Tab-separated table of C-alpha atoms in Angstrom:
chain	number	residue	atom	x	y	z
S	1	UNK	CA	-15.677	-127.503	7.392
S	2	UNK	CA	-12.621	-127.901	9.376
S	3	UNK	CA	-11.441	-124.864	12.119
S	4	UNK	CA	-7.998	-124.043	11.900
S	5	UNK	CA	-7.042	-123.486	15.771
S	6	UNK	CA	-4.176	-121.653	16.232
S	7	UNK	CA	-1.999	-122.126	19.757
S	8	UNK	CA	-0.119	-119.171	20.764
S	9	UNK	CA	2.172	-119.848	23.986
S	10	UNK	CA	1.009	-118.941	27.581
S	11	UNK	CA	3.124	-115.649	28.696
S	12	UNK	CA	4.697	-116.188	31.609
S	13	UNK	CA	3.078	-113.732	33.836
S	14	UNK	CA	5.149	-114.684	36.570
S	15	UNK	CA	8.127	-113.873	35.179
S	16	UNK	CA	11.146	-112.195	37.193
S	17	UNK	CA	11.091	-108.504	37.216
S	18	UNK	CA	15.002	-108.417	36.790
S	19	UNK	CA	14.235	-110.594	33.040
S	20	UNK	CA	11.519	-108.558	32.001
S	21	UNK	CA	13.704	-105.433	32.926
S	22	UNK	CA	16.454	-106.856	31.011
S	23	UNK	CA	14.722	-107.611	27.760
S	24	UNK	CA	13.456	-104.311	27.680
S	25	UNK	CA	16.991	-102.813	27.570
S	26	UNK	CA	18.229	-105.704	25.394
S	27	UNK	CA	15.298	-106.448	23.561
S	28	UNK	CA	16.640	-105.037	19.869
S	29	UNK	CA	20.079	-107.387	20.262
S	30	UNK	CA	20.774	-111.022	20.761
S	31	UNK	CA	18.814	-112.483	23.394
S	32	UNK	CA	21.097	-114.313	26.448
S	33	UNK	CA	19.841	-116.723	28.485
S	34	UNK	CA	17.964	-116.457	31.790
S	35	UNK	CA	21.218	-117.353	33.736
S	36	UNK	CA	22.816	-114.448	32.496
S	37	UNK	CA	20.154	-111.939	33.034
S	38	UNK	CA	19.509	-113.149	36.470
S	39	UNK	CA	23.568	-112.678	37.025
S	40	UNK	CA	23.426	-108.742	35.742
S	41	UNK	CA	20.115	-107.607	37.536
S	42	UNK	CA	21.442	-108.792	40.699
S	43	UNK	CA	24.816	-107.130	40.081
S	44	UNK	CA	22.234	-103.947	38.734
S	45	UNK	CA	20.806	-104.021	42.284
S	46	UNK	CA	24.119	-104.291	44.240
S	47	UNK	CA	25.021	-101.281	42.970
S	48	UNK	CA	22.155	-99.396	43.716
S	49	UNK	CA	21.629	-100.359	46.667
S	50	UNK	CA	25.254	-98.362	47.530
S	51	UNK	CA	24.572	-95.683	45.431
S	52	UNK	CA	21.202	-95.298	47.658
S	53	UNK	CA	22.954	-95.597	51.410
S	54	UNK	CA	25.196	-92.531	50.135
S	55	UNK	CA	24.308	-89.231	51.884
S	56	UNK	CA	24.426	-87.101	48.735
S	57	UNK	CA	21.973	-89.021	47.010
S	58	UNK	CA	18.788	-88.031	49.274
S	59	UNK	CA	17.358	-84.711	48.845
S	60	UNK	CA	16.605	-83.680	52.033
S	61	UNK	CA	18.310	-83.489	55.713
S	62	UNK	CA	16.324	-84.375	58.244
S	63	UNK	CA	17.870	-80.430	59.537
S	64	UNK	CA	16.185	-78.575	56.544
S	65	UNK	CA	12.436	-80.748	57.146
S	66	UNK	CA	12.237	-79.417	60.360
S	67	UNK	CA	13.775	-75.763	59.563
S	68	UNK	CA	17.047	-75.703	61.163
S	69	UNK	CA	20.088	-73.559	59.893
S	70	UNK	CA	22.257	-75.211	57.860
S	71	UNK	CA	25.009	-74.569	60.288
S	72	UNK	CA	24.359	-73.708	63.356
S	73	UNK	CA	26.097	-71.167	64.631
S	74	UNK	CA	28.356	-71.634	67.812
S	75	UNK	CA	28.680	-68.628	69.820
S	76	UNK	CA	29.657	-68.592	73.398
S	77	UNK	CA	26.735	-66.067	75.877
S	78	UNK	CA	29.881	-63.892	76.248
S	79	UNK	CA	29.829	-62.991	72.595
S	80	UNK	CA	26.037	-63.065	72.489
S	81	UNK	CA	26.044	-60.025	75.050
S	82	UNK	CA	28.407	-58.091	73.302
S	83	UNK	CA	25.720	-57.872	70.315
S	84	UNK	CA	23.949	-56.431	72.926
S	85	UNK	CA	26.139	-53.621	73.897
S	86	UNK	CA	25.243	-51.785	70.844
S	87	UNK	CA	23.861	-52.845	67.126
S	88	UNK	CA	27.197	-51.527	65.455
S	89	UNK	CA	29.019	-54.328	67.394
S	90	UNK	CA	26.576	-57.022	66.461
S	91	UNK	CA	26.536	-55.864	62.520
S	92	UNK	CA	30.648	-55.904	62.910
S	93	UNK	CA	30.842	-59.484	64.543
S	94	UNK	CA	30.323	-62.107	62.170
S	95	UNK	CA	28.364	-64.076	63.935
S	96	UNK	CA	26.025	-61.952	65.109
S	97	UNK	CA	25.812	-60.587	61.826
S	98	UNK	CA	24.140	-64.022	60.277
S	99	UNK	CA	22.407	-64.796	63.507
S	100	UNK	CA	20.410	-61.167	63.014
S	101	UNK	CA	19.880	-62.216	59.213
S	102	UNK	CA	18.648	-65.043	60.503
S	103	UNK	CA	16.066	-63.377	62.934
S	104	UNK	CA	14.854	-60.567	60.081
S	105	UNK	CA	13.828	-63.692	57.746
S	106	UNK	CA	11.721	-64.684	60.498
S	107	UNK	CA	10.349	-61.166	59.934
S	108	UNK	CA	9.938	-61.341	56.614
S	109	UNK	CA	12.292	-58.240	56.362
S	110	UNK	CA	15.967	-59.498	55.382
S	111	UNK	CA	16.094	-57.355	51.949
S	112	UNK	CA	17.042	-54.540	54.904
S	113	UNK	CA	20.398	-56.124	55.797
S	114	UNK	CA	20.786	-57.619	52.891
S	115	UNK	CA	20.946	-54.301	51.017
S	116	UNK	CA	22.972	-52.596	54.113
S	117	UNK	CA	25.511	-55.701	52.942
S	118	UNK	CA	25.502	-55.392	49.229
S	119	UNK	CA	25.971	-50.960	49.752
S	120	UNK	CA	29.648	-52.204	51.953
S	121	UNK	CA	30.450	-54.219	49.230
S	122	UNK	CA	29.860	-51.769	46.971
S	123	UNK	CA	31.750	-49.178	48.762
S	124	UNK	CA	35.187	-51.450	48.350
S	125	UNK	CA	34.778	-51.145	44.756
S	126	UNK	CA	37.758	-49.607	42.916
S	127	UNK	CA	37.435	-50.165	39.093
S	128	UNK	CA	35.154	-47.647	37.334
S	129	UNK	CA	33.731	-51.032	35.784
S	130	UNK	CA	32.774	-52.701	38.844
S	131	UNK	CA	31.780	-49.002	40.162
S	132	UNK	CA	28.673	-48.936	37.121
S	133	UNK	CA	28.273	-53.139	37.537
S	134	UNK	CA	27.438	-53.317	40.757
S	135	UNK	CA	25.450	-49.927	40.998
S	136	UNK	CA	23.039	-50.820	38.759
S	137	UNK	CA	22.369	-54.431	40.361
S	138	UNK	CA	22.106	-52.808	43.552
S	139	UNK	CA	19.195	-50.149	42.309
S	140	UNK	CA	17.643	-53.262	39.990
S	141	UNK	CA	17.053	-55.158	43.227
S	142	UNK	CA	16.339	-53.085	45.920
S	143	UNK	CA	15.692	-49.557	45.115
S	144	UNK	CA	13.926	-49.227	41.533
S	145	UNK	CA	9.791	-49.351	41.745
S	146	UNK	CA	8.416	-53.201	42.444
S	147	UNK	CA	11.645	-54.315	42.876
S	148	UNK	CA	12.384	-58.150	43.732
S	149	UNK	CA	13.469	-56.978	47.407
S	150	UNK	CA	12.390	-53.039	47.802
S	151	UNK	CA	13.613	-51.049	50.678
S	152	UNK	CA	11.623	-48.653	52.475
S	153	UNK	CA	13.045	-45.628	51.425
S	154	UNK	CA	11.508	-42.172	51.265
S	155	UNK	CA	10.905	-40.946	47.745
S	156	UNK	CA	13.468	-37.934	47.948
S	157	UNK	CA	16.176	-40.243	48.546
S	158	UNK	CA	15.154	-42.536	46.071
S	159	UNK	CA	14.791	-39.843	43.495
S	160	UNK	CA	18.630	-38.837	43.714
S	161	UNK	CA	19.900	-42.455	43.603
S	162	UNK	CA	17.153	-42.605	40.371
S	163	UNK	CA	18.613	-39.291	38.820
S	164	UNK	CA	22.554	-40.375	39.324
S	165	UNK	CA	22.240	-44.136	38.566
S	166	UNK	CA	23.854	-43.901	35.349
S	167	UNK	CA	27.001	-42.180	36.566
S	168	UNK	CA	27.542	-43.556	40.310
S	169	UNK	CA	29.862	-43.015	42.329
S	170	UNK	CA	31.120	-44.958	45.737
S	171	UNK	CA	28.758	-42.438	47.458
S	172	UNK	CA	25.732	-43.069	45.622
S	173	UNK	CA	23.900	-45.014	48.300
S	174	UNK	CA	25.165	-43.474	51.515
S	175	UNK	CA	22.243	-41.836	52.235
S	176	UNK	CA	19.359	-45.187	51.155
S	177	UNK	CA	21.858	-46.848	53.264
S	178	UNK	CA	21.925	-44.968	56.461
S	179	UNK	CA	18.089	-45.095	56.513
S	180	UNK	CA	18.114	-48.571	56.383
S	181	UNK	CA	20.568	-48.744	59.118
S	182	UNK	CA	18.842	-46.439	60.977
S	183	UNK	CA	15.665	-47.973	60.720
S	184	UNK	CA	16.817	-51.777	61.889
S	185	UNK	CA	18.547	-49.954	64.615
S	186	UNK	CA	15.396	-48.300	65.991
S	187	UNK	CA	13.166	-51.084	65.309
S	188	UNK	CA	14.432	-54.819	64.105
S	189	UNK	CA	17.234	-54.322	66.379
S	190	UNK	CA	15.527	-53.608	69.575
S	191	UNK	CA	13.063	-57.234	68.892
S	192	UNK	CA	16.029	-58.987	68.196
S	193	UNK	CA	17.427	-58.472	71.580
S	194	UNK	CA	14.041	-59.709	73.200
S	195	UNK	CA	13.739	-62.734	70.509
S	196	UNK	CA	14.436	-66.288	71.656
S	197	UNK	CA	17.105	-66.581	68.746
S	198	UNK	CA	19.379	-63.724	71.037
S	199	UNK	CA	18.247	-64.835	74.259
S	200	UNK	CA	18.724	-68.664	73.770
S	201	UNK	CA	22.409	-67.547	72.904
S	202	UNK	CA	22.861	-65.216	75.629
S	203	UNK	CA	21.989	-68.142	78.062
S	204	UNK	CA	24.172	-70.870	76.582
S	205	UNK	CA	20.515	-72.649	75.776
S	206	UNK	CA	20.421	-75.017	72.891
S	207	UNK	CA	19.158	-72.987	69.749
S	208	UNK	CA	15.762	-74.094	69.025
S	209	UNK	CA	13.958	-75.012	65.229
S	210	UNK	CA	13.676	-71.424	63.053
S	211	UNK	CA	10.724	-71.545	60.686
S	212	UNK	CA	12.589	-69.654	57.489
S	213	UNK	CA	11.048	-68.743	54.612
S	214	UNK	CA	12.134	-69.558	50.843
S	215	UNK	CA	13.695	-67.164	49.242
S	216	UNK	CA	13.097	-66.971	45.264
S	217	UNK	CA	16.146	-65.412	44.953
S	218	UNK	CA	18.601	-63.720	46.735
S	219	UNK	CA	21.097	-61.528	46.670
S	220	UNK	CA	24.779	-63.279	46.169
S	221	UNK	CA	27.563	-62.435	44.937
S	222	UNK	CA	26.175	-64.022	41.384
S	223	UNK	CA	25.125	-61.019	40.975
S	224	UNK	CA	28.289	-59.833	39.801
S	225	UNK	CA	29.631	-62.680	37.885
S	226	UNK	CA	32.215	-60.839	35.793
S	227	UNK	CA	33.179	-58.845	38.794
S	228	UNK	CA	35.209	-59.565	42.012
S	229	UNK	CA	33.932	-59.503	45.521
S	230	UNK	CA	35.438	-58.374	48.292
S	231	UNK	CA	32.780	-58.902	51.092
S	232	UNK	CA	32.703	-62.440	53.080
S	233	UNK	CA	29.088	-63.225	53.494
S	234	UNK	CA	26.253	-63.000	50.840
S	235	UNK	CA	23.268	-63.926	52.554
């Protein structure tokens, strides 16, 4: 009884990874020759080798792996003291305004200005519309129970902002807003002066790597995306 054998051809196991890529793609249509495939995986890695040495195409800044502001912020010691003078004139400089921001998220505690900004915002507002809109965002995400970025407030003056929520006024948050103010003046305001982010300023010293948290989510002007803005910053 005679054995059929049956020869099947040896793969090429060696074969170039630009071929093999190009069957793959190709593999359903008519096959070209190995000429031709070599020709378009070279021209294949040509162009991504350019699309690689383009900045937008990494994911990461060397400034944002090792913490640094996006921008940093170029103010002369001159200015830096004037923030000094008084925490009104810091909060009205806008400078000092992001460099403080800056310092509370070091402190874990930048809902405080954060909501201080959003209330001056708020207070610009002059259609009933954008009067209810941004009210209610305002309450939703820093003074309602567990919310995303609760102020300290005591439970009186969260009570009347609860009771009058549905039918604000420009008002409405005066009062949530001074104790906020009040309480970064009297507390965050005083480190700040004696933090190395102020005092590195102040002395015309190179500012050095901040260690910021992540924020989930903050609060931008997003919020509002059927309304207009008038404030500058969102931070």
């Amino acid at each position: 009884m005679e054995t059929s054998l049956v020869f099947f051809p040896q793969l090429n196991m060696c074969e170039s990874k630009e071929k093999a890529f190009f069957k793959l793609i190709h593999g359903s249509g008519k096959e070209e020759t190995s000429k031709e495939a070599k020709i378009r995986a070279k021209e294949k890695r040509n162009r991504l080798s350019l699309l690689v040495q383009k900045p937008e195409f990494h994911e990461e800044t060397h400034s944002s792996r090792s913490g640094h502001l996006a921008k940093e912020t170029r103010v002369s010691p001159e200015e830096a003291v004037i923030w000094g003078e008084s925490f009104d004139k810091l909060l009205s400089h806008k400078d000092g305004l992001k460099t403080f921001t800056t310092f509370l998220k070091t402190e874990f505690s930048e809902e405080n200005i954060e909501f201080w900004i959003a209330c001056e915002d708020f207070k610009k507002s002059k259609d009933p519309q954008q009067i209810i809109v941004k009210a209610k965002a305002i309450y939703e995400k820093f003074i309602q129970n567990d919310a995303p970025q609760e102020v300290n407030l005591d439970f009186h003056t969260k009570e009347v902002i609860t009771k009058s929520i549905t039918q604000p006024t420009l008002h409405s948050f005066d009062a949530a807003q001074s104790r906020v103010y009040q309480l970064m003046e009297q507390d965050s305001y005083t480190r700040f002066l004696k933090s190395d982010i102020y005092l590195d300023l102040t002395e015309g010293r190179p500012q050095r790597p901040t260690n910021l948290r992540k924020r989930s989510r903050s609060f931008t002007c997003t919020e509002f995306q059927d309304v207009k803005s008038d404030v500058a910053i969102w931070l």
